[in-house]
XYZ file of C-alpha atoms in Angstrom:
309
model
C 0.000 0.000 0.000
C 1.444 3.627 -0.890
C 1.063 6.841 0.993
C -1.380 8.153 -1.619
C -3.672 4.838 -0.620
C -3.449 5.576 3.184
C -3.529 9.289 2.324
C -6.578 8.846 0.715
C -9.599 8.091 3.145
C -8.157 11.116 4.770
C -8.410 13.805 2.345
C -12.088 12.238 1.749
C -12.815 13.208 5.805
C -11.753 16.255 5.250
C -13.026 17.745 1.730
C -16.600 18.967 1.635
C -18.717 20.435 4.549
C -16.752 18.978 7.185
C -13.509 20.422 5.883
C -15.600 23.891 5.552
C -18.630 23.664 8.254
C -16.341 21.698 10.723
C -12.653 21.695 10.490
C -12.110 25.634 9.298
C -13.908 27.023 11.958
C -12.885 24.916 15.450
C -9.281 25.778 14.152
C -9.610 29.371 13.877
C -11.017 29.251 17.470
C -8.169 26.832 18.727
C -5.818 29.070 16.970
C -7.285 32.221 18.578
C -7.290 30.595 22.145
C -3.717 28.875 21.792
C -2.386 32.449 20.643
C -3.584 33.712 24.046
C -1.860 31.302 26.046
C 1.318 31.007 24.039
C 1.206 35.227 24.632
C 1.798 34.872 28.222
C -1.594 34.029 29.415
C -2.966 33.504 31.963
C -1.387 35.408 34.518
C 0.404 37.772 32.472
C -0.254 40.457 29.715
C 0.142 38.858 26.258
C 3.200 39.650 24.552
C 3.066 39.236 20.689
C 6.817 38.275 21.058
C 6.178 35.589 22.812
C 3.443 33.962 21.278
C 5.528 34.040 18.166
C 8.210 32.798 19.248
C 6.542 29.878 20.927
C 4.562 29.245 17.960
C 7.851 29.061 15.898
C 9.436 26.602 18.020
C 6.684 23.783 17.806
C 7.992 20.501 15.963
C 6.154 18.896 13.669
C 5.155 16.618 15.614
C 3.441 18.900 17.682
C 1.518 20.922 14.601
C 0.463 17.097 13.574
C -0.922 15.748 16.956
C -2.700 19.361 17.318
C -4.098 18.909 14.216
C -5.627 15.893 14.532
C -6.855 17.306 18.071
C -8.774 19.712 16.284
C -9.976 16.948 13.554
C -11.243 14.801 16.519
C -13.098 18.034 18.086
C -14.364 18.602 14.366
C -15.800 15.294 14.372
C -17.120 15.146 18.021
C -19.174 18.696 17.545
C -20.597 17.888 13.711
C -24.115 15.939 15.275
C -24.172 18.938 17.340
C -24.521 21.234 14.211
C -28.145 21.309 14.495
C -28.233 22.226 17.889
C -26.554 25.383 17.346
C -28.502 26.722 14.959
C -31.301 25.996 17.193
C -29.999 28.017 19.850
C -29.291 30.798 17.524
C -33.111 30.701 16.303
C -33.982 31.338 20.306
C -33.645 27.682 21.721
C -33.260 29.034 24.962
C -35.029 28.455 28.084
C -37.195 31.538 28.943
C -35.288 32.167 32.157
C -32.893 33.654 29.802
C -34.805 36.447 28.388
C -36.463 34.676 25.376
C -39.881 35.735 25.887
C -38.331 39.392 26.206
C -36.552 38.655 23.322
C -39.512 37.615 21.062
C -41.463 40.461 21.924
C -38.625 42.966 20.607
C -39.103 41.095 17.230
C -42.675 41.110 16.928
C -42.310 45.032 17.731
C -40.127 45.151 14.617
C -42.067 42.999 12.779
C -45.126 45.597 13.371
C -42.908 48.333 12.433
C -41.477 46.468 9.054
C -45.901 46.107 8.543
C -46.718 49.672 9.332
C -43.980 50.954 7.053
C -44.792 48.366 4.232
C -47.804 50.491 3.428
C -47.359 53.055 1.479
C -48.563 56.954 2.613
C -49.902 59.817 0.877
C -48.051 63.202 1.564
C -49.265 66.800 1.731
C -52.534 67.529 -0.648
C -51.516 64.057 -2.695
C -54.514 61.784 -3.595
C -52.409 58.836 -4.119
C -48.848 57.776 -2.845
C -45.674 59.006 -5.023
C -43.333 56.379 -7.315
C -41.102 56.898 -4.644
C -42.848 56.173 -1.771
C -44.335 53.239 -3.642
C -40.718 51.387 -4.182
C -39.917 52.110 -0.706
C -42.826 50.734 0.554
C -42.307 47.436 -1.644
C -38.775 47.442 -0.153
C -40.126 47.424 3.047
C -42.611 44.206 2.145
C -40.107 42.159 0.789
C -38.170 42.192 3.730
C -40.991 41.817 6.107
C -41.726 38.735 3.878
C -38.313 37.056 3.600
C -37.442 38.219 7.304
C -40.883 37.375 8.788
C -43.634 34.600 8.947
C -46.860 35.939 7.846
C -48.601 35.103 11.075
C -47.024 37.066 14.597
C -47.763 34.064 16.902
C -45.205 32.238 14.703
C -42.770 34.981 15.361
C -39.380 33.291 16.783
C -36.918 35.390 19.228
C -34.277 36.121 17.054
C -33.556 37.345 13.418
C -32.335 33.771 12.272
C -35.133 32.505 13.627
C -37.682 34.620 11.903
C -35.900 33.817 8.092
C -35.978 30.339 8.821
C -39.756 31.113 10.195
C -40.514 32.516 7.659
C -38.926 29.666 5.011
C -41.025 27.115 6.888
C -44.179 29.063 7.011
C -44.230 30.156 3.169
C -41.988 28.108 1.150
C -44.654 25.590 -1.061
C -47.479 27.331 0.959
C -49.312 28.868 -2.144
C -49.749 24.806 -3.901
C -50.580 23.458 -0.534
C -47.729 22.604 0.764
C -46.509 22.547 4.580
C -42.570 22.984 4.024
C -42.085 21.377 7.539
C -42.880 17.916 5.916
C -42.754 18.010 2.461
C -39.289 19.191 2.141
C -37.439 16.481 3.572
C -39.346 13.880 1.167
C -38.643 16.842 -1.810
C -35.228 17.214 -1.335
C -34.240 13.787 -2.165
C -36.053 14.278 -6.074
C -34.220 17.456 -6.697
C -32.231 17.873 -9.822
C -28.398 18.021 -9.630
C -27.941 21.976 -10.001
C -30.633 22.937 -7.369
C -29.274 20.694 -5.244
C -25.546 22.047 -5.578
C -27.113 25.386 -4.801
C -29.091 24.463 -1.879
C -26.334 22.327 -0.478
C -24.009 25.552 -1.031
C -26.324 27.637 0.314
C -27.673 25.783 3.648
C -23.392 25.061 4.046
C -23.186 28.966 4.154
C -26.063 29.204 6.663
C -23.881 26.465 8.692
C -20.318 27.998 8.588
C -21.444 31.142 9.704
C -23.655 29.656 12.619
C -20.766 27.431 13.652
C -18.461 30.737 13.594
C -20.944 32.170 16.009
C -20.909 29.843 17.978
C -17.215 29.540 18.267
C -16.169 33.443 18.336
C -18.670 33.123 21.194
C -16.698 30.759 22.863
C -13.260 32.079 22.064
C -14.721 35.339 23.813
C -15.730 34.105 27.097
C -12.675 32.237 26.837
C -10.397 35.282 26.341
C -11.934 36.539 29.471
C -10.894 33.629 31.602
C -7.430 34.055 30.147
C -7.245 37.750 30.434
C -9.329 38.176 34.002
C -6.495 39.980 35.790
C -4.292 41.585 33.182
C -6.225 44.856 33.056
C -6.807 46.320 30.102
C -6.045 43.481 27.965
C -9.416 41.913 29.068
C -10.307 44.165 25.932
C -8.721 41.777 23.799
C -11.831 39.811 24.061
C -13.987 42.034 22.072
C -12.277 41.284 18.896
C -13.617 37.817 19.187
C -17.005 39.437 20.340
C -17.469 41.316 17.740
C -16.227 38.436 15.184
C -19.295 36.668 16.676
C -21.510 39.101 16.080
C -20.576 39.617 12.629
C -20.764 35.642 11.729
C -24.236 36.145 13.156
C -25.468 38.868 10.672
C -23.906 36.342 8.428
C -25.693 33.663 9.235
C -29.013 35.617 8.620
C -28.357 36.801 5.321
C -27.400 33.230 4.370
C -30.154 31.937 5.448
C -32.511 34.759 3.565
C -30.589 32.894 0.272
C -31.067 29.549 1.756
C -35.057 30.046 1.814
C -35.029 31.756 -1.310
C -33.339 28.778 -2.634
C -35.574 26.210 -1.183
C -38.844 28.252 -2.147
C -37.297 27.719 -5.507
C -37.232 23.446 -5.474
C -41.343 24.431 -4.618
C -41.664 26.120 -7.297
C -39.740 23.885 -9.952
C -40.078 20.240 -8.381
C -43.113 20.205 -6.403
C -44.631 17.986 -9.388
C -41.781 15.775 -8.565
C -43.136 14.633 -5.462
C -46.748 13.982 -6.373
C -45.483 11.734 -9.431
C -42.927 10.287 -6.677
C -45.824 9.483 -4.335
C -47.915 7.622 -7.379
C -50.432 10.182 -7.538
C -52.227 10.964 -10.734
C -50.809 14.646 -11.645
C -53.431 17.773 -11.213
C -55.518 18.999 -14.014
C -55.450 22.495 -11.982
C -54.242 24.806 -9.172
C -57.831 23.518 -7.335
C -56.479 19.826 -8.223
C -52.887 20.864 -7.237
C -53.506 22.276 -3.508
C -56.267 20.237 -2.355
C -53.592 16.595 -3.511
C -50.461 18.897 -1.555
C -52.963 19.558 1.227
C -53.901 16.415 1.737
C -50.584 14.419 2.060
C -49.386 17.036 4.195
C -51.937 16.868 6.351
C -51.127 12.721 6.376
C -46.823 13.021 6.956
C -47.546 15.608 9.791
C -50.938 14.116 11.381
C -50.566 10.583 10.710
C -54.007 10.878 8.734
C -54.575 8.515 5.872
C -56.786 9.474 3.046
C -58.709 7.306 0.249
C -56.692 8.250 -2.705
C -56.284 5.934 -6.453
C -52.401 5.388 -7.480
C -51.186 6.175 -11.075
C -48.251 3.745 -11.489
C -45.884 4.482 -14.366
C-alpha cells in the first residue's frame, strides 16, 4: 500500500462540509485561544513576542498531533450542528430572556408592517413612485425576514428567516414545508441541489463561527481576568461573533429563497414520486399537496387511487 492509498480516506474526511462547516472554523477558534496562552496568558499580559516565538518553536510533531486534536473536536461537535442553529433561532429556556426577546421582534415585525404600506403626503390623492418602491422594499423584507402570522414569530432574526422559510416556502400549492421538504429534497435535480447544499453550508459555517467566536470570547476573558486592560482583547472575538451572526441571517434569507425555488420547480416531482395521478389544476394541485401534508404531519390517511408508471 502507498502513501497516496493511506492518504486517501483522509483527504475524503476532510473535503466537503466537514472540511468547511467543521474543520475551518474549530481551528480558527483553537488558533485564537492557543495564541492567548502562548502570549503569556494567563497570569500575564500577552506579549506578541512571545506567542511568536513559541509558535515558531513547535515541531512537527506537535503541529500534527494538534491537528488531529482539532480533527477529533471537528468530528465530536458535527451531530451537534443542528443544535446550534437551534440556539441561535432562540432555543433558549425563557429564564434567559427569550420571551423578552420575542417580543422585541414582533415590535419590529409591526414596524417592518406599518412601514410596508405606502402613505400619501401633503394635498396628494395617491402615494408618489417613490414612496411606492420604498414601501415594496419594506414588504419584501418583512416577507423574507418574517412569517406571515405574529404568533409564529421566533426570538431572534435567524429565527424569523428560517420562520418565515417554513411558514411560506410551497405554501401557495398546498404545501406545509415542515414535511414536504425532507421527502422533496431527495427528487431534486443536480444543479438545485448544488445550490441548496451551497447555500444551507453557508447558513452552517457562519452559525458554527458564532458559535465559536462566542466561545473564544468568554474564553479570552478567563485568560485575560487579571491583566487589566487586555481583558479588551476579548472584544475582537465578540465582535467576530456578532458579525458571523449577521452572516448567518443573510445566508439563510438565500437559503429560503433557494428552497422556495425546489417548490416552485419540483413540487410535481413529489406527487409523481408518491404515485399520484398529476393535477388537471391549481384547485387539483392544492387540495392533492394539502392532503398528504396533512397525512406526513398528522398521521391521517386518506382514500386516494395510485397512477403507477
Amino acid at each position: 500500500m502507498t502513501l497516496g492509498e493511506i492518504a486517501r480516506p483522509a483527504q475524503a474526511l476532510l473535503s466537503g462540509r466537514l472540511l468547511l462547516v467543521g474543520y475551518v472554523p474549530t481551528a480558527a477558534g483553537a488558533l485564537a485561544v492557543l495564541t492567548l496562552v502562548w502570549a503569556g496568558a494567563p497570569g500575564s499580559p500577552p506579549s506578541a513576542h512571545r506567542a511568536w516565538q513559541t509558535a515558531t518553536d513547535a515541531s512537527a510533531g506537535e503541529v500534527v498531533v494538534v491537528g488531529m486534536a482539532l480533527l477529533v473536536v471537528a468530528l465530536l461537535a458535527a451531530p451537534l450542528q443542528l443544535s446550534m442553529v437551534r440556539v441561535l433561532e432562540g432555543g433558549w429556556p425563557r429564564w434567559l430572556g427569550l420571551d423578552l426577546a420575542r417580543r422585541r421582534q414582533v415590535r419590529r415585525r409591526r414596524q417592518l408592517a406599518t412601514l410596508a404600506v405606502p402613505t400619501v403626503s401633503g394635498t396628494a390623492t395617491a402615494p408618489s413612485v417613490e414612496e411606492v418602491q420604498r414601501a415594496g422594499a419594506v414588504a419584501v423584507r418583512l416577507r423574507t425576514h418574517y412569517p406571515s402570522a405574529e404568533y409564529l414569530v421566533r426570538a431572534t432574526a435567524l429565527g424569523n428567516v428560517l420562520a418565515s422559510m417554513e411558514d411560506t416556502a410551497g405554501r401557495e400549492y398546498g404545501w406545509d414545508a415542515v414535511v414536504a421538504w425532507p421527502r422533496l429534497y431527495p427528487l431534486l435535480g443536480s444543479a438545485n441541489r448544488a445550490i441548496v447544499d451551497d447555500r444551507r453550508d453557508g447558513l452552517d459555517v457562519a452559525a458554527r463561527l458564532t458559535v465559536t467566536f462566542a466561545a473564544v470570547a468568554a474564553a479570552a476573558v478567563g485568560l485575560l481576568a487579571t491583566t487589566g486592560w487586555w481583558l479588551l482583547i476579548a472584544a475582537v472575538p465578540l465582535l467576530a461573533s456578532a458579525a458571523a451572526y449577521r452572516g448567518a441571517v443573510a445566508a439563510a434569507v438565500a437559503y429560503a429563497d433557494a428552497v422556495r425555488v425546489c417548490f416552485d420547480l419540483h413540487r410535481f416531482d413529489l406527487i409523481a414520486a408518491v404515485h399520484l395521478p398529476l393535477p388537471a389544476n391549481r384547485g387539483e394541485e392544492v387540495a392533492v399537496s394539502t392532503a398528504l401534508s396533512v397525512q406526513w404531519r398528522q398521521n391521517v390517511t386518506t382514500a386516494v387511487t395510485y397512477q403507477h408508471p
